[in-house]
CSV table of C-alpha atoms and ligand atoms in Angstrom, one decimal:
chain,number,residue,atom,x,y,z
A,1,MET,CA,141.3,175.8,67.2
A,2,ARG,CA,139.3,172.9,66.9
A,3,SER,CA,138.9,171.0,70.5
A,4,VAL,CA,139.2,166.9,70.6
A,5,ASP,CA,135.6,167.4,71.9
A,6,GLU,CA,134.4,168.8,68.7
A,7,LEU,CA,136.3,166.0,66.8
A,8,ILE,CA,134.5,163.4,69.0
A,9,ALA,CA,131.3,165.2,68.4
A,10,ASP,CA,131.9,164.7,64.7
A,11,GLY,CA,132.4,161.0,65.5
A,12,VAL,CA,135.6,159.0,65.7
A,13,SER,CA,134.2,155.4,66.7
A,14,GLY,CA,136.5,152.8,64.7
A,15,ARG,CA,138.8,155.9,63.4
A,16,ARG,CA,142.4,155.7,64.3
A,17,VAL,CA,143.5,158.9,66.2
A,18,LEU,CA,147.2,159.8,66.7
A,19,LEU,CA,147.4,161.3,70.1
A,20,ARG,CA,150.5,163.4,70.8
A,21,ALA,CA,150.8,163.1,74.6
A,22,ASP,CA,153.5,164.4,77.2
A,23,LEU,CA,154.5,161.4,78.8
A,24,ASN,CA,158.0,162.6,79.5
A,25,VAL,CA,158.2,161.5,83.3
A,26,PRO,CA,161.5,161.6,85.7
A,27,LEU,CA,163.2,158.4,86.0
A,28,ASP,CA,165.2,157.3,89.1
A,29,LYS,CA,169.0,157.5,88.0
A,30,ASP,CA,169.5,154.2,89.3
A,31,SER,CA,166.3,152.0,89.2
A,32,GLY,CA,164.7,153.5,86.3
A,33,ALA,CA,161.6,153.6,88.1
A,34,ILE,CA,159.2,156.3,87.5
A,35,THR,CA,159.6,158.8,90.4
A,36,ASP,CA,156.7,161.4,89.4
A,37,ASP,CA,153.6,160.2,87.1
A,38,GLY,CA,151.8,163.5,87.2
A,39,ARG,CA,152.2,163.7,83.3
A,40,ILE,CA,150.6,160.5,82.8
A,41,ARG,CA,147.7,161.3,85.1
A,42,ALA,CA,147.5,164.9,83.4
A,43,SER,CA,147.1,162.9,79.9
A,44,LEU,CA,144.1,160.7,81.1
A,45,PRO,CA,141.2,162.7,80.4
A,46,THR,CA,141.8,163.2,76.7
A,47,LEU,CA,143.0,159.7,76.2
A,48,GLN,CA,139.6,158.3,78.2
A,49,ALA,CA,137.3,160.6,76.3
A,50,LEU,CA,138.9,159.3,72.8
A,51,GLN,CA,138.8,155.7,74.1
A,52,ALA,CA,135.1,156.4,75.2
A,53,ALA,CA,134.2,157.4,72.0
A,54,GLY,CA,135.5,154.1,70.6
A,55,ALA,CA,138.5,155.6,68.9
A,56,ARG,CA,141.5,153.5,68.2
A,57,VAL,CA,144.2,155.7,69.9
A,58,VAL,CA,147.7,155.5,69.0
A,59,VAL,CA,149.9,157.8,71.4
A,60,ALA,CA,153.0,159.3,70.5
A,61,ALA,CA,155.2,160.5,73.1
A,62,HIS,CA,158.8,161.5,74.2
A,63,LEU,CA,160.9,160.5,77.0
A,64,GLY,CA,164.2,162.1,78.0
A,65,ARG,CA,167.1,162.8,75.7
A,66,PRO,CA,168.2,159.7,73.8
A,67,LYS,CA,170.5,160.4,70.9
A,68,GLY,CA,168.1,160.1,68.0
A,69,ALA,CA,168.2,156.3,68.1
A,70,PRO,CA,166.9,153.2,70.1
A,71,ASP,CA,168.1,153.1,73.7
A,72,PRO,CA,166.6,150.7,76.3
A,73,ARG,CA,167.3,153.5,79.1
A,74,PHE,CA,164.8,155.5,77.3
A,75,SER,CA,162.1,152.9,76.4
A,76,LEU,CA,158.5,154.1,77.1
A,77,ALA,CA,158.0,150.5,78.2
A,78,PRO,CA,157.4,151.8,82.2
A,79,VAL,CA,155.3,154.5,81.0
A,80,ALA,CA,153.2,151.8,79.0
A,81,ALA,CA,152.8,149.9,82.0
A,82,ARG,CA,151.8,152.8,84.2
A,83,LEU,CA,149.5,154.1,81.8
A,84,GLY,CA,147.9,150.5,81.8
A,85,GLU,CA,147.2,150.7,85.4
A,86,MET,CA,145.9,153.8,85.2
A,87,LEU,CA,143.6,153.0,82.3
A,88,GLY,CA,142.4,149.6,83.8
A,89,ALA,CA,143.5,147.8,80.7
A,90,PRO,CA,147.0,147.1,79.3
A,91,VAL,CA,148.3,149.5,76.9
A,92,ILE,CA,150.4,147.8,73.8
A,93,LEU,CA,153.9,149.3,73.3
A,94,ALA,CA,155.1,149.1,70.0
A,95,GLY,CA,158.6,147.9,69.3
A,96,ASP,CA,159.6,151.2,66.8
A,97,VAL,CA,158.2,154.7,66.4
A,98,ALA,CA,156.5,154.2,63.1
A,99,GLY,CA,158.0,151.4,61.3
A,100,THR,CA,157.0,147.8,60.4
A,101,ASP,CA,155.9,146.6,64.2
A,102,ALA,CA,154.1,150.0,64.6
A,103,THR,CA,152.0,149.6,61.4
A,104,ALA,CA,151.2,146.0,62.2
A,105,LYS,CA,150.2,146.7,65.8
A,106,VAL,CA,148.0,150.0,64.4
A,107,ALA,CA,146.2,147.4,62.1
A,108,GLY,CA,145.5,144.8,64.9
A,109,LEU,CA,143.8,147.7,67.2
A,110,ALA,CA,140.2,147.3,68.3
A,111,ASP,CA,137.9,150.2,69.1
A,112,GLY,CA,138.7,151.9,72.2
A,113,GLU,CA,142.2,150.2,72.4
A,114,VAL,CA,145.3,152.3,73.0
A,115,LEU,CA,148.8,151.6,71.6
A,116,LEU,CA,151.8,153.5,72.8
A,117,LEU,CA,154.5,154.2,69.9
A,118,GLU,CA,158.2,153.9,71.1
A,119,ASN,CA,160.0,157.0,72.3
A,120,VAL,CA,159.7,159.3,69.1
A,121,ARG,CA,162.8,160.6,69.9
A,122,PHE,CA,164.5,157.4,68.8
A,123,GLU,CA,164.2,158.6,65.4
A,124,ALA,CA,166.6,161.5,64.6
A,125,ALA,CA,164.5,163.1,62.2
A,126,GLU,CA,162.0,164.2,65.1
A,127,THR,CA,164.1,167.1,66.5
A,128,SER,CA,165.9,167.7,63.2
A,129,LYS,CA,166.2,171.1,61.8
A,130,ASP,CA,165.6,170.0,58.4
A,131,ASP,CA,162.1,170.2,57.1
A,132,ALA,CA,162.5,167.3,54.7
A,133,GLU,CA,163.9,164.7,57.6
A,134,ARG,CA,161.2,165.7,59.8
A,135,GLY,CA,158.6,165.5,57.0
A,136,GLU,CA,159.8,162.1,55.9
A,137,LEU,CA,159.0,160.8,59.7
A,138,ALA,CA,155.8,162.9,59.8
A,139,ASP,CA,154.5,160.9,56.8
A,140,ARG,CA,155.1,157.7,58.4
A,141,LEU,CA,153.4,159.0,61.6
A,142,ALA,CA,150.5,160.4,59.3
A,143,ALA,CA,150.2,157.0,58.0
A,144,LEU,CA,149.2,155.4,61.3
A,145,ALA,CA,146.1,157.5,61.7
A,146,ASP,CA,142.9,159.5,60.3
A,147,PHE,CA,143.2,162.2,62.9
A,148,TYR,CA,145.6,164.0,64.8
A,149,VAL,CA,145.1,165.3,68.5
A,150,ASP,CA,147.8,167.3,70.3
A,151,ASP,CA,147.7,167.5,74.0
A,152,ALA,CA,151.4,167.1,74.8
A,153,PHE,CA,151.2,171.0,76.0
A,154,GLY,CA,155.1,170.4,77.4
A,155,ALA,CA,156.1,169.9,73.7
A,156,VAL,CA,154.1,172.4,71.8
A,157,HIS,CA,157.0,175.0,71.8
A,158,ARG,CA,159.1,172.5,69.9
A,159,LYS,CA,159.1,172.4,66.0
A,160,HIS,CA,159.3,168.6,66.0
A,161,ALA,CA,157.9,166.0,63.6
A,162,SER,CA,155.5,164.7,65.9
A,163,VAL,CA,154.2,168.2,67.3
A,164,TYR,CA,154.3,170.3,64.3
A,165,ASP,CA,154.8,168.4,61.0
A,166,VAL,CA,152.3,165.8,61.5
A,167,ALA,CA,149.6,168.1,62.2
A,168,LEU,CA,150.3,169.6,58.6
A,169,ARG,CA,149.2,166.2,57.5
A,170,LEU,CA,146.0,165.2,59.1
A,171,PRO,CA,142.8,166.8,60.1
A,172,HIS,CA,143.8,167.9,63.8
A,173,ALA,CA,142.5,169.2,67.2
A,174,ALA,CA,143.6,170.4,70.4
A,175,GLY,CA,143.4,167.9,73.5
A,176,ARG,CA,141.7,169.1,76.9
A,177,LEU,CA,145.3,169.4,78.6
A,178,VAL,CA,146.4,171.9,75.9
A,179,ALA,CA,143.0,173.7,76.3
A,180,ARG,CA,143.1,173.9,80.0
A,181,GLU,CA,146.7,175.3,79.8
A,182,LEU,CA,145.9,178.0,77.3
A,183,GLU,CA,142.9,179.2,79.3
A,184,VAL,CA,145.1,179.7,82.7
A,185,LEU,CA,148.1,181.1,80.5
A,186,THR,CA,145.9,183.6,79.0
A,187,ARG,CA,144.7,185.2,82.3
A,188,LEU,CA,148.4,185.6,83.3
A,189,THR,CA,149.1,187.6,80.0
A,190,GLU,CA,146.0,189.5,79.2
A,191,SER,CA,145.9,192.2,82.3
A,192,PRO,CA,147.0,189.9,85.2
A,193,GLU,CA,145.8,191.4,88.5
A,194,ARG,CA,148.5,193.3,90.1
A,195,PRO,CA,150.8,192.8,92.3
A,196,TYR,CA,152.1,190.4,89.6
A,197,VAL,CA,155.3,188.3,90.9
A,198,VAL,CA,157.1,185.7,88.8
A,199,VAL,CA,159.6,183.2,90.5
A,200,LEU,CA,162.2,181.4,88.5
A,201,GLY,CA,164.6,179.1,89.3
A,202,GLY,CA,165.8,175.7,87.9
A,203,SER,CA,168.9,174.7,86.0
A,204,LYS,CA,168.3,176.0,82.4
A,205,VAL,CA,169.9,179.3,82.9
A,206,SER,CA,170.3,180.5,79.1
A,207,ASP,CA,167.0,179.2,78.2
A,208,LYS,CA,165.6,181.3,81.0
A,209,LEU,CA,167.3,184.5,80.5
A,210,GLY,CA,165.3,185.4,77.5
A,211,VAL,CA,162.1,185.1,79.3
A,212,ILE,CA,163.3,187.0,82.2
A,213,GLU,CA,163.9,189.8,79.8
A,214,ALA,CA,160.3,189.6,78.2
A,215,LEU,CA,158.8,189.6,81.6
A,216,LEU,CA,160.7,192.2,83.4
A,217,PRO,CA,158.7,195.1,81.8
A,218,LYS,CA,155.4,193.2,82.8
A,219,VAL,CA,156.0,192.0,86.5
A,220,ASP,CA,156.3,193.9,89.7
A,221,ARG,CA,158.9,191.7,91.1
A,222,LEU,CA,160.9,188.8,89.7
A,223,LEU,CA,162.4,186.6,92.1
A,224,ILE,CA,165.6,184.7,91.0
A,225,GLY,CA,166.4,181.2,92.7
A,226,GLY,CA,167.8,177.7,91.5
A,227,GLY,CA,170.7,177.4,89.0
A,228,MET,CA,170.2,181.1,87.7
A,229,THR,CA,171.2,182.6,90.9
A,230,TYR,CA,175.0,182.1,90.8
A,231,THR,CA,175.3,183.9,87.1
A,232,PHE,CA,173.4,186.8,88.7
A,233,LEU,CA,175.7,186.9,91.6
A,234,ALA,CA,178.7,186.8,89.5
A,235,ALA,CA,177.1,189.6,87.5
A,236,ARG,CA,177.3,191.6,91.0
A,237,GLY,CA,181.0,190.5,91.2
A,238,LEU,CA,180.5,187.9,93.8
A,239,GLU,CA,182.5,184.6,94.3
A,240,VAL,CA,180.4,181.6,93.5
A,241,GLY,CA,182.7,178.9,94.0
A,242,SER,CA,181.8,175.7,91.8
A,243,SER,CA,178.0,176.7,91.7
A,244,LEU,CA,176.0,176.4,88.4
A,245,LEU,CA,177.3,179.1,86.2
A,246,GLU,CA,177.0,180.5,82.7
A,247,ALA,CA,180.1,182.6,82.1
A,248,ASP,CA,178.7,183.9,78.9
A,249,GLN,CA,175.6,185.2,80.4
A,250,VAL,CA,177.2,187.4,83.1
A,251,GLU,CA,177.0,190.5,81.0
A,252,THR,CA,173.4,189.8,80.1
A,253,CYS,CA,173.0,189.7,83.8
A,254,LYS,CA,174.8,192.6,84.6
A,255,ARG,CA,172.8,194.8,82.1
A,256,LEU,CA,169.3,193.5,83.4
A,257,LEU,CA,170.5,194.2,87.1
A,258,ALA,CA,171.4,197.8,85.8
A,259,GLU,CA,168.0,198.2,83.9
A,260,ALA,CA,165.6,196.6,86.4
A,261,GLY,CA,167.7,195.9,89.7
A,262,ASP,CA,164.8,197.4,91.6
A,263,ARG,CA,162.5,194.6,90.6
A,264,ILE,CA,164.7,191.6,90.4
A,265,VAL,CA,165.0,190.1,93.8
A,266,LEU,CA,167.9,187.6,94.5
A,267,PRO,CA,168.7,185.4,97.4
A,268,VAL,CA,170.5,186.8,100.4
A,269,ASP,CA,171.7,183.4,101.7
A,270,VAL,CA,172.4,180.2,100.3
A,271,VAL,CA,173.1,176.3,101.3
A,272,VAL,CA,176.7,175.5,100.5
A,273,THR,CA,178.4,172.1,100.3
A,274,PRO,CA,181.9,170.7,99.3
A,275,GLU,CA,180.4,168.1,97.2
A,276,PHE,CA,177.1,167.4,94.9
A,277,SER,CA,175.9,164.8,97.1
A,278,ALA,CA,173.3,164.2,99.9
A,279,ASP,CA,175.8,162.8,102.3
A,280,VAL,CA,178.0,165.6,102.7
A,281,PRO,CA,178.0,168.6,105.5
A,282,THR,CA,176.2,171.8,104.5
A,283,ARG,CA,176.6,175.3,105.8
A,284,VAL,CA,174.2,178.3,105.4
A,285,LEU,CA,176.2,181.2,104.6
A,286,PRO,CA,175.3,184.7,103.1
A,287,ALA,CA,175.1,184.9,99.2
A,288,THR,CA,178.1,187.2,99.5
A,289,GLY,CA,180.3,184.5,101.3
A,290,ILE,CA,180.4,181.4,98.9
A,291,PRO,CA,183.7,179.7,99.5
A,292,ALA,CA,185.7,179.5,96.2
A,293,ASP,CA,186.3,175.8,96.8
A,294,GLU,CA,182.5,175.0,97.4
A,295,MET,CA,179.1,175.3,95.6
A,296,SER,CA,175.4,176.4,96.3
A,297,LEU,CA,172.8,174.0,95.8
A,298,ASP,CA,169.8,175.8,97.4
A,299,ILE,CA,168.9,179.3,98.6
A,300,GLY,CA,168.9,179.7,102.5
A,301,PRO,CA,166.1,180.4,104.9
A,302,LYS,CA,166.5,184.2,105.0
A,303,SER,CA,166.1,184.1,101.5
A,304,VAL,CA,163.0,182.3,101.8
A,305,GLU,CA,161.7,184.8,104.0
A,306,LEU,CA,162.6,187.4,101.9
A,307,PHE,CA,160.6,185.9,98.8
A,308,THR,CA,157.8,185.0,101.2
A,309,GLU,CA,157.5,188.6,101.9
A,310,ALA,CA,157.8,189.5,98.1
A,311,LEU,CA,154.7,187.0,97.4
A,312,THR,CA,152.5,188.2,100.4
A,313,GLY,CA,150.0,190.4,99.0
A,314,ALA,CA,150.2,189.3,95.3
A,315,HIS,CA,147.3,188.6,93.2
A,316,THR,CA,148.9,186.8,90.3
A,317,VAL,CA,152.0,184.8,90.7
A,318,PHE,CA,153.8,182.4,88.3
A,319,TRP,CA,156.6,180.0,89.6
A,320,ASN,CA,158.9,178.1,87.5
A,321,GLY,CA,162.1,176.2,88.6
A,322,PRO,CA,163.1,174.5,91.7
A,323,MET,CA,165.1,176.9,94.3
A,324,GLY,CA,167.5,174.4,94.6
A,325,VAL,CA,168.5,170.6,94.0
A,326,PHE,CA,165.2,169.3,95.6
A,327,GLU,CA,166.3,165.8,94.7
A,328,LEU,CA,168.6,165.5,97.6
A,329,ALA,CA,167.1,166.0,100.8
A,330,PRO,CA,169.7,168.6,102.2
A,331,PHE,CA,168.8,171.2,99.6
A,332,GLN,CA,165.1,171.0,99.8
A,333,GLY,CA,164.3,173.7,102.3
A,334,GLY,CA,164.5,176.6,99.6
A,335,THR,CA,162.1,175.1,97.1
A,336,ARG,CA,159.8,173.8,99.9
A,337,GLY,CA,159.4,177.3,101.4
A,338,VAL,CA,158.8,179.2,98.3
A,339,ALA,CA,156.3,176.4,97.1
A,340,GLN,CA,154.6,177.1,100.4
A,341,ALA,CA,154.3,180.7,99.9
A,342,VAL,CA,153.3,180.3,96.3
A,343,GLY,CA,150.5,178.1,97.6
A,344,ALA,CA,149.4,180.8,100.2
A,345,VAL,CA,148.7,183.5,97.5
A,346,GLU,CA,145.2,184.6,97.7
A,347,GLY,CA,145.0,185.3,93.8
A,348,LEU,CA,146.0,183.3,90.8
A,349,SER,CA,149.1,180.9,91.5
A,350,VAL,CA,150.5,179.1,88.6
A,351,VAL,CA,153.4,176.5,88.9
A,352,GLY,CA,154.8,175.6,85.4
A,353,GLY,CA,157.5,173.3,84.5
A,354,GLY,CA,157.8,169.3,85.0
A,355,ASP,CA,160.4,169.3,87.8
A,356,SER,CA,158.8,172.3,89.7
A,357,ALA,CA,155.3,170.4,89.5
A,358,ALA,CA,157.1,167.0,90.6
A,359,SER,CA,158.6,168.8,93.5
A,360,VAL,CA,155.4,169.9,94.9
A,361,ARG,CA,154.3,166.3,94.9
A,362,GLN,CA,157.4,164.8,96.1
A,363,LEU,CA,157.8,167.1,99.1
A,364,GLY,CA,154.3,166.3,100.0
A,365,LEU,CA,152.7,169.6,99.4
A,366,ASP,CA,148.8,170.2,98.8
A,367,GLU,CA,148.5,170.3,94.9
A,368,GLY,CA,144.9,171.8,95.8
A,369,ALA,CA,146.8,175.1,96.9
A,370,TYR,CA,147.6,176.1,93.5
A,371,GLY,CA,145.4,177.9,91.0
A,372,HIS,CA,146.9,175.5,88.3
A,373,ILE,CA,149.8,173.3,87.9
A,374,SER,CA,151.1,173.4,84.5
A,375,THR,CA,152.8,170.3,82.8
A,376,GLY,CA,154.9,172.5,80.2
A,377,GLY,CA,157.9,174.6,81.8
A,378,GLY,CA,159.7,175.6,78.6
A,379,ALA,CA,156.3,175.7,77.0
A,380,SER,CA,154.6,178.0,79.4
A,381,LEU,CA,157.7,180.4,79.8
A,382,GLU,CA,157.7,180.8,75.8
A,383,TYR,CA,154.1,181.5,75.8
A,384,LEU,CA,154.6,184.2,78.6
A,385,GLU,CA,157.5,185.7,76.6
A,386,GLY,CA,155.0,186.0,73.8
A,387,ARG,CA,156.4,183.9,71.5
A,388,GLU,CA,154.6,181.8,69.0
A,389,LEU,CA,154.4,178.2,69.6
A,390,PRO,CA,154.8,176.2,66.3
A,391,GLY,CA,152.5,173.3,68.2
A,392,LEU,CA,149.7,175.8,68.7
A,393,ALA,CA,150.1,177.6,65.7
A,394,VAL,CA,149.7,174.6,63.4
A,395,LEU,CA,146.6,173.7,65.4
A,396,ALA,CA,144.9,176.9,64.9
A,397,ASP,CA,145.4,176.5,61.0
B,1,ADP,P1,161.3,172.9,85.5
B,1,ADP,O1,161.3,171.4,84.9
B,1,ADP,O2,160.5,173.0,86.5
B,1,ADP,O3,161.0,173.9,84.2
B,1,ADP,P2,164.1,173.0,85.3
B,1,ADP,O4,164.0,171.7,84.3
B,1,ADP,O5,164.5,174.2,84.7
B,1,ADP,O6,162.6,173.2,86.0
B,1,ADP,O7,165.1,172.6,86.5
B,1,ADP,C1,165.1,171.8,87.3
B,1,ADP,C2,166.3,171.2,88.0
B,1,ADP,O8,167.2,172.3,88.4
B,1,ADP,C3,166.2,170.4,89.2
B,1,ADP,O9,166.4,169.1,88.8
B,1,ADP,C4,167.1,171.1,90.2
B,1,ADP,O10,168.1,169.8,90.5
B,1,ADP,C5,167.9,171.9,89.4
B,1,ADP,N1,168.5,172.8,90.2
B,1,ADP,C6,168.0,173.6,90.9
B,1,ADP,N2,168.7,174.5,91.8
B,1,ADP,C7,169.8,174.2,91.3
B,1,ADP,C8,171.5,174.6,91.8
B,1,ADP,N3,171.5,175.5,92.7
B,1,ADP,N4,172.2,173.7,91.2
B,1,ADP,C9,172.0,172.9,90.4
B,1,ADP,N5,170.8,172.7,89.8
B,1,ADP,C10,169.9,173.1,90.3
B,2,MG,MG1,162.9,170.3,83.9
């Protein structure tokens, strides 16, 4: 895989470089303000290296999940503004992805200047399953540049036009963030130092069950928290009330518990509430006692203790997914406790996932306590699962 530094060494001054970056930052539901700019910051090293080398940098990125058409709620305008502040020079935002405005603005770029294309997911073709549809968008994106650099680690597991197809059309290289992520993930997959403990939480239950299956034979302990908890509790025949539940995955969870119940650690207590809100009374109850008319939005203190015990003495830890709805103050305890235990690990500790990384910062924890904070949740999980990631495979060719 060619690196961006090799590309720079060969000379990019005055050349147009299409940089796929991961600028998919969380936004406040009401104000639309950026609540965590970690991903923007993580994209700076590659961006600044290209700028310093005199490249005309055309940045492509996605934000949220617009429905394949322009939608002001998902405009990259706030990202362009924040990126400009960080770079100390304004970042121009194109009015479209790869249309007439983008083309005109690219033509006007000076050496070292940065143009941000509008949200690539404003084009339905970006995420299309149809090769020809994606190809048409990739053609237009490729026409904007001489080289392609992928630094969007959080998107390398997607076979999307701006991640995969465009790399087939331009001389390409991997950005510094992608290189760093790969270095750490390789350490997790190639003979990790034992005990190896993985903590999984978050909300994308069915996404993560595949990972659990792949990881179970490789880890010493798998700690389950977050939204996945309740499908596992249901598999044990327990009431979960209106907590997150994927009924069609209960059988899978039953099988996993039967096959590897000795390695899977589930929460023993939970924080329940009648409503998904920060302003309602909460109770800590045993995991066996969730009332039918309430929901659990966090793991309880005894679970944090249990998880901390399992993490103490681990030499390799990978954590993905908050333990609860940490965005709401009453449900932060589980994530905070587990994040602290992961940070205290003596060996290699890796945090993966946009929301997990955001939780570390939002809860005011020390980022320096972790060996690595990955910007990509799905991507790092699929890598650990041993799957081929389209965005990486295409860079290696
Ligand atoms: P990451 O981005 O780190 O990979 P996910 O995107 O899978 O993590 O999940 C993050 C989300 O999971 C958070 O927004 C959090 O509110 C939510 N979550 C965690 N626990 C629960 C729960 N018990 N019920 C509902 N949502 C939950
Ligand atoms: Mg997420």
